Amino acid sequence: EIKQGPYPGLEKDKVVLEDVTKETTQITESTQIPFTDGKNINWPTPIVIAHRMESIEQVREALDNGAKMLEVDAQLTRDGRFVALWGKVKTGSGEKLVYELSKQEIDQVLGVQTLDLEDLFNMVESKGIALALDTKDWARDIPGYTDLYIRKLAELITTYHMEEHIFSSVFIDYP
């Protein structure tokens, strides 16, 4: 016998909650499967995508929580390192574009260790994690810069065997 509690329909809600819990357990179990083997996407969905990774700590937390794809904004520093930063760097002398500063200068100004794409690739290599790289080529008007950017990024991707784990995008409305 089902007794009606103080909230009409509570028993029905309880059943729905149990079904959701069962589904959540199935989703959690599916996050143990790599997102991709480099050729195929491994289902079932949903796929957890972590947006705007800018530190190793964020990457670790995202992976610990089942992320199968990490999105990073890739910018090239003056000393040739790719860092994960969305926009400009605010310095004591005004805003600077990432390509105007070294990685060390950026870390000093921001007071944190910025995520280096080489460290990211090293961390996720051979783990079936896909990367969405939002390429930030804000210096595309400088002769030769875009070619350098593409060449260095391609070298980094091939060095870490990430060719089949990269999704790349670019927006053209940069400052």
mmCIF file of N, CA and C in Angstrom, residues 134-138 140-141 169-175:
data_model
loop_
_atom_site.group_PDB
_atom_site.id
_atom_site.type_symbol
_atom_site.label_atom_id
_atom_site.label_comp_id
_atom_site.label_asym_id
_atom_site.label_seq_id
_atom_site.Cartn_x
_atom_site.Cartn_y
_atom_site.Cartn_z
ATOM 1 N N ASP A 134 41.751 25.861 -29.867
ATOM 2 C CA ASP A 134 41.281 27.108 -30.463
ATOM 3 C C ASP A 134 42.534 27.926 -30.728
ATOM 4 N N THR A 135 42.958 27.953 -31.977
ATOM 5 C CA THR A 135 44.235 28.578 -32.316
ATOM 6 C C THR A 135 44.088 30.095 -32.352
ATOM 7 N N LYS A 136 44.918 30.750 -31.581
ATOM 8 C CA LYS A 136 44.905 32.214 -31.459
ATOM 9 C C LYS A 136 46.130 32.774 -32.176
ATOM 10 N N ASP A 137 45.955 33.136 -33.418
ATOM 11 C CA ASP A 137 47.034 33.687 -34.242
ATOM 12 C C ASP A 137 46.830 35.194 -34.343
ATOM 13 N N TRP A 138 47.007 35.885 -33.241
ATOM 14 C CA TRP A 138 46.744 37.324 -33.190
ATOM 15 C C TRP A 138 47.813 38.140 -33.881
ATOM 16 N N ARG A 140 48.859 37.499 -37.029
ATOM 17 C CA ARG A 140 48.828 37.021 -38.406
ATOM 18 C C ARG A 140 49.235 38.090 -39.428
ATOM 19 N N ASP A 141 49.239 39.370 -39.023
ATOM 20 C CA ASP A 141 49.653 40.430 -39.942
ATOM 21 C C ASP A 141 51.169 40.596 -39.994
ATOM 22 N N SER A 169 40.021 24.768 -34.142
ATOM 23 C CA SER A 169 39.120 25.802 -34.636
ATOM 24 C C SER A 169 39.813 27.148 -34.516
ATOM 25 N N VAL A 170 39.283 28.113 -35.237
ATOM 26 C CA VAL A 170 39.828 29.454 -35.189
ATOM 27 C C VAL A 170 38.695 30.433 -35.463
ATOM 28 N N PHE A 171 38.757 31.557 -34.788
ATOM 29 C CA PHE A 171 37.818 32.640 -35.049
ATOM 30 C C PHE A 171 38.625 33.781 -35.668
ATOM 31 N N ILE A 172 38.036 34.510 -36.589
ATOM 32 C CA ILE A 172 38.801 35.531 -37.303
ATOM 33 C C ILE A 172 38.586 36.945 -36.766
ATOM 34 N N ASP A 173 37.810 37.109 -35.738
ATOM 35 C CA ASP A 173 37.525 38.446 -35.221
ATOM 36 C C ASP A 173 38.391 38.811 -34.014
ATOM 37 N N TYR A 174 39.694 38.647 -34.162
ATOM 38 C CA TYR A 174 40.614 38.954 -33.076
ATOM 39 C C TYR A 174 40.782 40.461 -32.942
ATOM 40 N N PRO A 175 41.231 40.883 -31.763
ATOM 41 C CA PRO A 175 41.449 42.331 -31.587
ATOM 42 C C PRO A 175 42.596 42.846 -32.437
#
